[in-house]
Short mmCIF file of C-alpha atoms in Angstrom, two decimals:
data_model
loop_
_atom_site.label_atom_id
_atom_site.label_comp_id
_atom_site.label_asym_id
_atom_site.label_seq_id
_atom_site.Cartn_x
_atom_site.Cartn_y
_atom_site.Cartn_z
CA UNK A 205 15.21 -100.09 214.22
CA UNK A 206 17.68 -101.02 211.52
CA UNK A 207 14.53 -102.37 209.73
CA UNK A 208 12.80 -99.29 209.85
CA UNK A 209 15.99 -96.96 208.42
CA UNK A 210 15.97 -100.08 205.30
CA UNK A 211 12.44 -99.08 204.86
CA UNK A 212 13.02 -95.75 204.64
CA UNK A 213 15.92 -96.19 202.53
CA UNK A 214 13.87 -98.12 200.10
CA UNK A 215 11.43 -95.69 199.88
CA UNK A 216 13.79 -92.51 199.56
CA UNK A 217 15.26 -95.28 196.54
CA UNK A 218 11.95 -95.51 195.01
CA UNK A 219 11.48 -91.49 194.92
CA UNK A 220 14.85 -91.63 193.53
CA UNK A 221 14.32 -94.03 190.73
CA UNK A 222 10.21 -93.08 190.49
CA UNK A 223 10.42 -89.63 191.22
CA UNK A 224 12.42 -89.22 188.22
CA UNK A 225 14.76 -86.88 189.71
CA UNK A 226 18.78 -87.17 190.81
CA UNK A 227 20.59 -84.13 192.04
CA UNK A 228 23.24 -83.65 194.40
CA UNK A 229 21.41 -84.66 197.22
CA UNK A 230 21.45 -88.62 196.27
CA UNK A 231 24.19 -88.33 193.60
CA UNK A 232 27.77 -87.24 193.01
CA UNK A 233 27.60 -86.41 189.01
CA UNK A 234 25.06 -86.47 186.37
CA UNK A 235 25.96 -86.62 182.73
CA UNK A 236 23.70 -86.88 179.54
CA UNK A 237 25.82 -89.30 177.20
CA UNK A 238 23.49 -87.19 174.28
CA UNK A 239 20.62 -84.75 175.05
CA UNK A 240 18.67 -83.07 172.92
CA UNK A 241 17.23 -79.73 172.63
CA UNK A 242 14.89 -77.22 170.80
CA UNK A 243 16.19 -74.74 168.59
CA UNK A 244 14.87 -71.24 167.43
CA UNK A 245 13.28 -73.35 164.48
CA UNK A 246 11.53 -75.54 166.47
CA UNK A 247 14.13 -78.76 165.31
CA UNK A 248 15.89 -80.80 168.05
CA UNK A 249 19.60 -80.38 168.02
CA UNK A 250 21.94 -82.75 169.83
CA UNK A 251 24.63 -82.41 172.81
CA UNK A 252 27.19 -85.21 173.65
CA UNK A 253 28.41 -85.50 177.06
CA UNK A 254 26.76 -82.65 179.00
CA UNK A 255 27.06 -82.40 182.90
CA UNK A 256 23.98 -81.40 184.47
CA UNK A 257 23.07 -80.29 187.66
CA UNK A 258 19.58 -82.26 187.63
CA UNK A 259 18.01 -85.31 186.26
CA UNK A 260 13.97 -85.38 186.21
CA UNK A 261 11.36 -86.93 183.92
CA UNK A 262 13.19 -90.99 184.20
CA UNK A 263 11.40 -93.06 181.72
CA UNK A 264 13.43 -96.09 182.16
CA UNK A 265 16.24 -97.24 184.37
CA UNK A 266 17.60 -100.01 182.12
CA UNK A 267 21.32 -100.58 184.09
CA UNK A 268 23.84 -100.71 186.62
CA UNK A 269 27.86 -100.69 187.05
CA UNK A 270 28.45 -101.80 190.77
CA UNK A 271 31.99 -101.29 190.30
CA UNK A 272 31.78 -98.03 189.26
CA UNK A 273 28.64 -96.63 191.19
CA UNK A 274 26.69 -95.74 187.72
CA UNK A 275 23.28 -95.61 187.06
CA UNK A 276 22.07 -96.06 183.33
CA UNK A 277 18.75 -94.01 182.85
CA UNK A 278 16.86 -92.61 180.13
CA UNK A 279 14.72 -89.17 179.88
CA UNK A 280 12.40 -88.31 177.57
CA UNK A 281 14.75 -86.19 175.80
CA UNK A 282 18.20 -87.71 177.02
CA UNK A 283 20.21 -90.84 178.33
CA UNK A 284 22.33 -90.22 180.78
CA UNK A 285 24.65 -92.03 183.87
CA UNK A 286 23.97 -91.09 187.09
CA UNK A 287 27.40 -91.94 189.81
CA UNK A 288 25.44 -92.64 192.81
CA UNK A 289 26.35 -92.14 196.57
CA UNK A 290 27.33 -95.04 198.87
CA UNK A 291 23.77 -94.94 200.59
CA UNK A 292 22.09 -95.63 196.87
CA UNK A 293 25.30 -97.98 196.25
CA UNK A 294 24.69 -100.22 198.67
CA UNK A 295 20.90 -100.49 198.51
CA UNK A 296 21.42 -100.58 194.34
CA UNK A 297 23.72 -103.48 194.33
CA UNK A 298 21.48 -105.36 196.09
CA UNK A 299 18.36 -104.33 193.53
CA UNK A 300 16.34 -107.34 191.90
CA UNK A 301 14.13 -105.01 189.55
CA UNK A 302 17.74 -103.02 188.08
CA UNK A 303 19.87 -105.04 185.49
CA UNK A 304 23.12 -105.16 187.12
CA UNK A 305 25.46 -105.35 183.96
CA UNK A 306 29.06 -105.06 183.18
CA UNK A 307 30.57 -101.93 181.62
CA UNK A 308 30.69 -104.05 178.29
CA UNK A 309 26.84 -104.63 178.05
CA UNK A 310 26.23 -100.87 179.50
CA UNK A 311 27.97 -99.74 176.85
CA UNK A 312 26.05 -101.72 174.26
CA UNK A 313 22.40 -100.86 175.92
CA UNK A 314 23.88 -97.11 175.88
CA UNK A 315 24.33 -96.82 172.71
CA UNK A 316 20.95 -99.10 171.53
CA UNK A 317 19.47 -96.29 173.67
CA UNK A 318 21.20 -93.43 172.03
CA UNK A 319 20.30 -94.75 168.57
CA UNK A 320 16.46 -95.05 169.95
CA UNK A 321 16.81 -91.23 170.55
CA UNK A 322 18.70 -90.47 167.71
CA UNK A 323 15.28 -92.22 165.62
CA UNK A 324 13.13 -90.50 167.99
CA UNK A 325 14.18 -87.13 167.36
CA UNK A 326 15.22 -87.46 163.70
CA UNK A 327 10.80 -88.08 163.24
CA UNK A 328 10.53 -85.74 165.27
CA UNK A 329 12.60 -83.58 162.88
CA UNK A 330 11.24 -84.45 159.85
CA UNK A 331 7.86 -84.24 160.89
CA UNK A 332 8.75 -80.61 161.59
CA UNK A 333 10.23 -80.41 158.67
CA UNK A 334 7.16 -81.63 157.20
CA UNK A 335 5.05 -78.98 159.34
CA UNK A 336 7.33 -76.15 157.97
CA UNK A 337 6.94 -77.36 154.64
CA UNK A 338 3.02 -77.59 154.84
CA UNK A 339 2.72 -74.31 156.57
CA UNK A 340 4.87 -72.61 153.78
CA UNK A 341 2.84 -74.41 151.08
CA UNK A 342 -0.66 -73.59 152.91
CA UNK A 343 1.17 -69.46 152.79
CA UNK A 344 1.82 -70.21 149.29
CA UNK A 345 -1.70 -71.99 148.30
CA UNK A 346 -3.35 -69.01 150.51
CA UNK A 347 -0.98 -66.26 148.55
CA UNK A 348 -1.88 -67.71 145.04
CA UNK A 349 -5.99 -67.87 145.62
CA UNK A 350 -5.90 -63.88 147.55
CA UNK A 351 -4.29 -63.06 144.15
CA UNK A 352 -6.34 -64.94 142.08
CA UNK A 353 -9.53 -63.84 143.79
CA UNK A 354 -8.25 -60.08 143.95
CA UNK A 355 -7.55 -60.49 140.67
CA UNK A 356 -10.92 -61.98 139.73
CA UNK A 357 -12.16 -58.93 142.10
CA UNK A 358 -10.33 -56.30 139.97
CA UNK A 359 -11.42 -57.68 137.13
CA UNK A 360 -15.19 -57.73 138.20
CA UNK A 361 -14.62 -54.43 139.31
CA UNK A 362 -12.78 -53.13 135.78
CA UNK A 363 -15.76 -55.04 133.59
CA UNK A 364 -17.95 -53.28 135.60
CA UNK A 365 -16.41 -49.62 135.19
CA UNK A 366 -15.91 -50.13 132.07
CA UNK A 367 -20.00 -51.29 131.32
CA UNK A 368 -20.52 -48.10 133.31
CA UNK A 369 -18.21 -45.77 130.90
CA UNK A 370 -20.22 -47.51 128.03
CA UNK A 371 -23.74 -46.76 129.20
CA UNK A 372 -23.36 -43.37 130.63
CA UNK A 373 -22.46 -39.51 129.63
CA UNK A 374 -19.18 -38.41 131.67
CA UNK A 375 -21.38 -34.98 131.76
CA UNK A 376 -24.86 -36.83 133.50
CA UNK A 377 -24.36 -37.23 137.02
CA UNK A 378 -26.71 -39.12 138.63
CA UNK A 379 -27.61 -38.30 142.65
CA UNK A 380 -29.55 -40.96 144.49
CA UNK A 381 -30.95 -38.19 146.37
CA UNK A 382 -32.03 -34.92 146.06
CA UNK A 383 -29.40 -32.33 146.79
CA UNK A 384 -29.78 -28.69 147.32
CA UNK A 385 -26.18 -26.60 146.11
CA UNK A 386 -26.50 -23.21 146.42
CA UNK A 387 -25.55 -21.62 143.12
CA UNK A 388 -23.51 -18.35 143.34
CA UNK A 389 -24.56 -17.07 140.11
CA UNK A 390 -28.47 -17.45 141.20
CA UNK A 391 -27.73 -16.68 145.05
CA UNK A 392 -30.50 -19.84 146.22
CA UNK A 393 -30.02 -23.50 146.49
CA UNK A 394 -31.24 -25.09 143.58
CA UNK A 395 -32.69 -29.04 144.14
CA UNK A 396 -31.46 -31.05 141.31
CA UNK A 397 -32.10 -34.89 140.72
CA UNK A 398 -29.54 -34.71 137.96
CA UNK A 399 -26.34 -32.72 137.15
CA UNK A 400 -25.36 -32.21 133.97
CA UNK A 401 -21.68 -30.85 134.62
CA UNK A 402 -19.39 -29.06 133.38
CA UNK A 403 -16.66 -28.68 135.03
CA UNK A 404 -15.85 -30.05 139.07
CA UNK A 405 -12.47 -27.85 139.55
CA UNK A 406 -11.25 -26.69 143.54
CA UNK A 407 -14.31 -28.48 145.51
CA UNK A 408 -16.90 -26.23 143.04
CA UNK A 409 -19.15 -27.99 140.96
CA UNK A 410 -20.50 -26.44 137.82
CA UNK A 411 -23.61 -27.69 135.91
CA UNK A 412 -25.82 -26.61 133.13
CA UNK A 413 -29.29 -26.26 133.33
CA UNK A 414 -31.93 -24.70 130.72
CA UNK A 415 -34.07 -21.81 132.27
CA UNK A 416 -37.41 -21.18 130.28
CA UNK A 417 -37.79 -17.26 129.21
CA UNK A 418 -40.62 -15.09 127.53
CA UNK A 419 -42.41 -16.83 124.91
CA UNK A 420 -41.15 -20.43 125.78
CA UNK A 421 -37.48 -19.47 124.34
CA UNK A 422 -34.72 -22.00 126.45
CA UNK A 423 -31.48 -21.00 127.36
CA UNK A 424 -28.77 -22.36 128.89
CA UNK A 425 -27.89 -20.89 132.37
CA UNK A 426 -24.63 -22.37 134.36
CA UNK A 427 -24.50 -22.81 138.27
CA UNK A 428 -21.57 -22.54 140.24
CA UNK A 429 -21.63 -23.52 143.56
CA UNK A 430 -19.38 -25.51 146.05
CA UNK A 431 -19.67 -29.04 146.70
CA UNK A 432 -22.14 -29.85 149.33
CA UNK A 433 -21.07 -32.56 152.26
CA UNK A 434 -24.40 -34.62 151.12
CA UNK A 435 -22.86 -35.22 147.78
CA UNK A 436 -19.64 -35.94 148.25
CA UNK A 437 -20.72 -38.87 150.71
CA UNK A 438 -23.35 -40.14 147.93
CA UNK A 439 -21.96 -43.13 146.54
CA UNK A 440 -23.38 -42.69 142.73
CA UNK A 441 -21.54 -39.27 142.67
CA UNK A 442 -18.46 -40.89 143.69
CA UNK A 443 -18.89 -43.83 141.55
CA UNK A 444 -19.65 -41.72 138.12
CA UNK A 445 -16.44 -39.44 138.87
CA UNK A 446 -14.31 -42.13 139.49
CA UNK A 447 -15.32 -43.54 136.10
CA UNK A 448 -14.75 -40.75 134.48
CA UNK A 449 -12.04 -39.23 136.33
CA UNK A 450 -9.85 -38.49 133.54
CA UNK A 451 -12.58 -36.92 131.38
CA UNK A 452 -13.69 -34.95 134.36
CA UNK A 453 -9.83 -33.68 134.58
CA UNK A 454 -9.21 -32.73 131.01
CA UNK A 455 -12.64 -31.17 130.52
CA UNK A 456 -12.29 -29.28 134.02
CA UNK A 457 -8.69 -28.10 132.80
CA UNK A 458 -9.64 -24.52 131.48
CA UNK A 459 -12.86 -24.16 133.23
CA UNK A 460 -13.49 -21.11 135.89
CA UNK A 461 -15.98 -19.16 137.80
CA UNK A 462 -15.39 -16.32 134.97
CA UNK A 463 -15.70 -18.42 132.08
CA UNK A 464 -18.97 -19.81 133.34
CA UNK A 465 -19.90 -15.85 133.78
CA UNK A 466 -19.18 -14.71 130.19
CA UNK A 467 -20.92 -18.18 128.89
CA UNK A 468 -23.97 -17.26 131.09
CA UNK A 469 -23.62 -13.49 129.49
CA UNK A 470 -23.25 -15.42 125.58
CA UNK A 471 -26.22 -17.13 126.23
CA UNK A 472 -28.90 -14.93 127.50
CA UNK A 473 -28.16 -12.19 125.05
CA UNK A 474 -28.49 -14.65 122.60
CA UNK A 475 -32.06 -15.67 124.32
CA UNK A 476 -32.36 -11.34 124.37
CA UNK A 477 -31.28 -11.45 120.28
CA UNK A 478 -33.98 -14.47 119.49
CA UNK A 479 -36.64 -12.37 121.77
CA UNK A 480 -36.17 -9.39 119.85
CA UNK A 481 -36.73 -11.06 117.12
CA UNK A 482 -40.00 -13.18 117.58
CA UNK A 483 -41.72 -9.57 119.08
CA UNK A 484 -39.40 -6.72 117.73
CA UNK A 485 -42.06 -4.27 119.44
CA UNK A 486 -42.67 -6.08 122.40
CA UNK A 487 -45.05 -8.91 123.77
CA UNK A 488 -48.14 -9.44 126.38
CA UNK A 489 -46.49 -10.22 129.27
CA UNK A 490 -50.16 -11.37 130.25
CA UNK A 491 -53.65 -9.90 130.04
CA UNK A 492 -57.08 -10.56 130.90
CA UNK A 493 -60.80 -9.19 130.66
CA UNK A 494 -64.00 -9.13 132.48
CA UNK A 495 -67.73 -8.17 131.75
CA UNK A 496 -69.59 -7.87 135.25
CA UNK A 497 -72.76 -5.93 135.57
CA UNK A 498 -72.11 -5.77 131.37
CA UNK A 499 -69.23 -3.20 132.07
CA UNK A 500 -65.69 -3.97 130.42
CA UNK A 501 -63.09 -4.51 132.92
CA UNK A 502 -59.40 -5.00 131.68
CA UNK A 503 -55.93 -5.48 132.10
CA UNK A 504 -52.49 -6.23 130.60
CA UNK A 505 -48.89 -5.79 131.11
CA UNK A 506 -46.65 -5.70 128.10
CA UNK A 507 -42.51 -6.02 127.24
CA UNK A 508 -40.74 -3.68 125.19
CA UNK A 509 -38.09 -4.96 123.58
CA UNK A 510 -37.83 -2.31 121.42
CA UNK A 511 -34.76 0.22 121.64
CA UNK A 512 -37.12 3.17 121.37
CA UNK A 513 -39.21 3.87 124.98
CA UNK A 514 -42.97 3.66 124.67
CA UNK A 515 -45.17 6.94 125.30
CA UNK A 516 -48.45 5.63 124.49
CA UNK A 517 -49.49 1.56 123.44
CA UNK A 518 -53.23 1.38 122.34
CA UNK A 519 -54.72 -2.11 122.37
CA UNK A 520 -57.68 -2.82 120.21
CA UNK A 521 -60.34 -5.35 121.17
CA UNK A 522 -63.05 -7.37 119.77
CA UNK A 523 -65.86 -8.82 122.13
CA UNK A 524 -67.75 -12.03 120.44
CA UNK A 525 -70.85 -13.93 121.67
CA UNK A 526 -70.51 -18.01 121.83
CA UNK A 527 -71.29 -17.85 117.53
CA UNK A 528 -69.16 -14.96 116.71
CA UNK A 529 -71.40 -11.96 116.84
CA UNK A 530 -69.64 -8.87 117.18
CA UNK A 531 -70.93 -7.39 120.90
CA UNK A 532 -68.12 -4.46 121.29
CA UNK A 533 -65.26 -3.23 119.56
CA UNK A 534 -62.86 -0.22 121.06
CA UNK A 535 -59.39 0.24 122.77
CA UNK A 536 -57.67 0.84 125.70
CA UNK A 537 -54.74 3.71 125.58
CA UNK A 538 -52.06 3.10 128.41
CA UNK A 539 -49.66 5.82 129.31
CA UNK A 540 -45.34 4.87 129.69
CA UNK A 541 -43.06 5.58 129.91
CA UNK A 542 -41.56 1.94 128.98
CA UNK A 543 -38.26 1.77 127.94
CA UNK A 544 -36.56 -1.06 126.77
CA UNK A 545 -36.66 -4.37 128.30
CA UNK A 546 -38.99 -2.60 130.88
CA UNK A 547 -42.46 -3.66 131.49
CA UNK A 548 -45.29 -1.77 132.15
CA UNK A 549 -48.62 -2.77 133.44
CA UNK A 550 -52.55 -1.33 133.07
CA UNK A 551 -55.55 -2.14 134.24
CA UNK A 552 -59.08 -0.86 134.04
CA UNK A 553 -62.33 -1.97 136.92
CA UNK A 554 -64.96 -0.58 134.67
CA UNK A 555 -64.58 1.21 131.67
CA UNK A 556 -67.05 2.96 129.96
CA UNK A 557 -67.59 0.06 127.12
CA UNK A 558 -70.89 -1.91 128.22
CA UNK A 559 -71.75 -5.46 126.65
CA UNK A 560 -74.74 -7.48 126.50
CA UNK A 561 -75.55 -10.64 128.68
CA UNK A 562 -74.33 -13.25 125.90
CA UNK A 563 -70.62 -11.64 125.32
CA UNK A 564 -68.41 -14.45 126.45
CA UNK A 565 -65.10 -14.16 124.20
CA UNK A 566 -62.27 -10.91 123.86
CA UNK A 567 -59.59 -11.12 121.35
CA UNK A 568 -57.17 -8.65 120.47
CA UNK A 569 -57.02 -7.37 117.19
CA UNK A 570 -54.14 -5.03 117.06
CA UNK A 571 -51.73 -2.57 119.06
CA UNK A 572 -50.61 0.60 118.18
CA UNK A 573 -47.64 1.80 120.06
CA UNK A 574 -46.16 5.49 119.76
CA UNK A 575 -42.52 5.86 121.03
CA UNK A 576 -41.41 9.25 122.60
CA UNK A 577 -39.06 10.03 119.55
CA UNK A 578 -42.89 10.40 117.91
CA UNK A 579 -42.39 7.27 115.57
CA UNK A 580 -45.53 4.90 115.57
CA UNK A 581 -46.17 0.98 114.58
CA UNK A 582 -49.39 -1.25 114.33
CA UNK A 583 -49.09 -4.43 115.41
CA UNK A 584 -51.88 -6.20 113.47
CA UNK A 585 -53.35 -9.50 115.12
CA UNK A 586 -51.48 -12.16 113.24
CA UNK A 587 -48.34 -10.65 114.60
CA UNK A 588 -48.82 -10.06 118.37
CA UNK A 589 -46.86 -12.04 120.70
CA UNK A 590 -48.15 -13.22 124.26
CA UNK A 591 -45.98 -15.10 126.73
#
């Protein structure tokens, strides 16, 4: 029986010394000569003389003081004595595999021990140390290339502003697809490939565009109209006003729905002054002839752009074969009124002029036009106008 509780005793010794872990159960103090312990920083810091209430993770049992009950063990982060019980005591004393060593050479192995953790945990420090360093020189590496490759990408993006600026008109906007603003002034959308601006002032756009009039004259005609959603998500847009965002600014400054109006007003009565001046009596809005069954047929509508209102215009006509013989001469007398910038229009099925088979030509050879006030003009050939 007494063999069996030995047995038993060795092995509850073994889980003590093995097992790595003392506590009140098989001891009557524990306390860590030096311990060490991780700070906020991650760097071990060290504690002298610390009682604890456990002792776990042994490494090494490396002595024992019969005469004072103390066990001499080391932890993986501390080295501490252990004052056993009188049931470890007496099976302790007795140990062959624990140096049994008087408080002289305990002391001695404590403190080579200590100084084994003090080196331990002074690498371990300075390899943190080095960690830190590293990490805040890897931050410092990373910091300087971001800024040097923002920087490069500012720089790429500057050169490539500035190339834009160079090689475009602040005025041209380029769309990469057709848009459709409805214009104000024009009440329709208008499909543009191309604005040529004027003005972009409180989410309106304004753009100039030439309109053709009678007798090819050009003018210039404005839009106004607000900014459609497709273009202000197309990227070109965006791009050209962003390169020439300050020119846009300064040149949108004094701009306005009613200075587009009166500009629009300037120009077509200037396109009205130049009309009136290529045909001061007017023009052939169109006209056109027709010999079927050899009977005339005709028509034309004419402009006045004369102040005076038309009563009666009389258009004179020539009808030629394919070599110039005369086949018909005569006129056609339309009835107005017409007033100015009024148009009217005439037309005749069959008239009572009859051609032969071979007449294949008409020209006009003069108009005479009597106004209401009794005043008349002739219009010879080399002065008639047609659109």
């Amino acid at each position: 029986m007494r063999k069996i509780l030995f047995i038993i005793t060795m092995l509850s010794l073994g889980i003590a010394i093995y097992g790595q872990n003392y506590n009140a159960s098989n001891s009557l103090s524990r306390v860590a000569l030096v311990s060490y312990y991780m700070d906020e920083n991650g760097y071990y810091k060290k504690k002298e003389n610390v009682n604890l209430q456990v002792v776990s993770t042994v490494s090494s049992t490396y002595g024992y003081d019969k005469k004072s009950h103390e066990l001499y063990v080391e932890t993986d982060k501390a080295n501490c004595i252990v004052t056993v019980n009188d049931d470890f005591h007496k099976i302790l004393k007795k140990s062959k595999s624990i140096p049994q060593l008087k408080s002289e050479e305990l002391a001695a192995k404590a403190n080579a021990v200590n100084q084994e953790l003090a080196e331990k945990f002074e690498r371990l420090n300075v390899a943190r140390q080095k960690h830190i360093a590293d990490s805040i020189e890897r931050v410092r590496q990373d910091s300087v290339r971001k800024a040097r490759e923002d920087s490069i990408r500012v720089a790429q993006a500057k050169e490539k502003l500035d190339n834009y600026v160079a090689n475009h008109k602040w005025f041209l906007i380029p769309t990469s697809k057709k848009i459709k603003p409805y214009c104000a002034f024009c009440e329709k959308s208008i499909e543009v490939d191309t604005l040529n601006i004027l003005a972009i002032k409180n989410d309106s756009i304004f753009w100039d565009d030439s309109e053709w009039g009678y007798l090819f004259n050009l003018y210039d005609h404005i839009h106004a109209a607000k900014i459609p959603e497709s273009l202000k998500s197309d990227y070109a847009y965006n791009y050209h006003c962003t390169a020439f965002a300050d020119t846009i600014q300064a040149k949108s400054a004094n701009f306005s729905t009613n200075v587009a109006r009166v500009l629009n007003a300037k120009a077509f009565l200037e396109y009205i002054a130049e009309l009136r001046k290529d045909a001061p009596n007017g023009f052939f809005i169109d006209w056109g002839w027709d010999n079927e069954y050899s009977s005339l047929s005709f028509n034309f509508e004419y402009m006045n752009t004369n102040s005076k209102t038309i009563k009666y215009i009389e258009v004179f006509f020539v009808v030629l074969n394919d070599v110039g013989d005369v086949r018909k001469t005569g006129y056609f007398k339309g009835t107005g009124p017409v007033e100015e910038w009024q148009s009217g229009s005439w037309s005749w099925d069959h008239s009572s002029y009859y051609v032969a088979g071979d007449a294949t030509k008409m020209n006009i050879s003069k108009v005479i036009i009597t106004y209401t006030n009794g005043a008349k003009v002739t219009i010879p050939k080399n002065k008639l106008k047609f659109n």
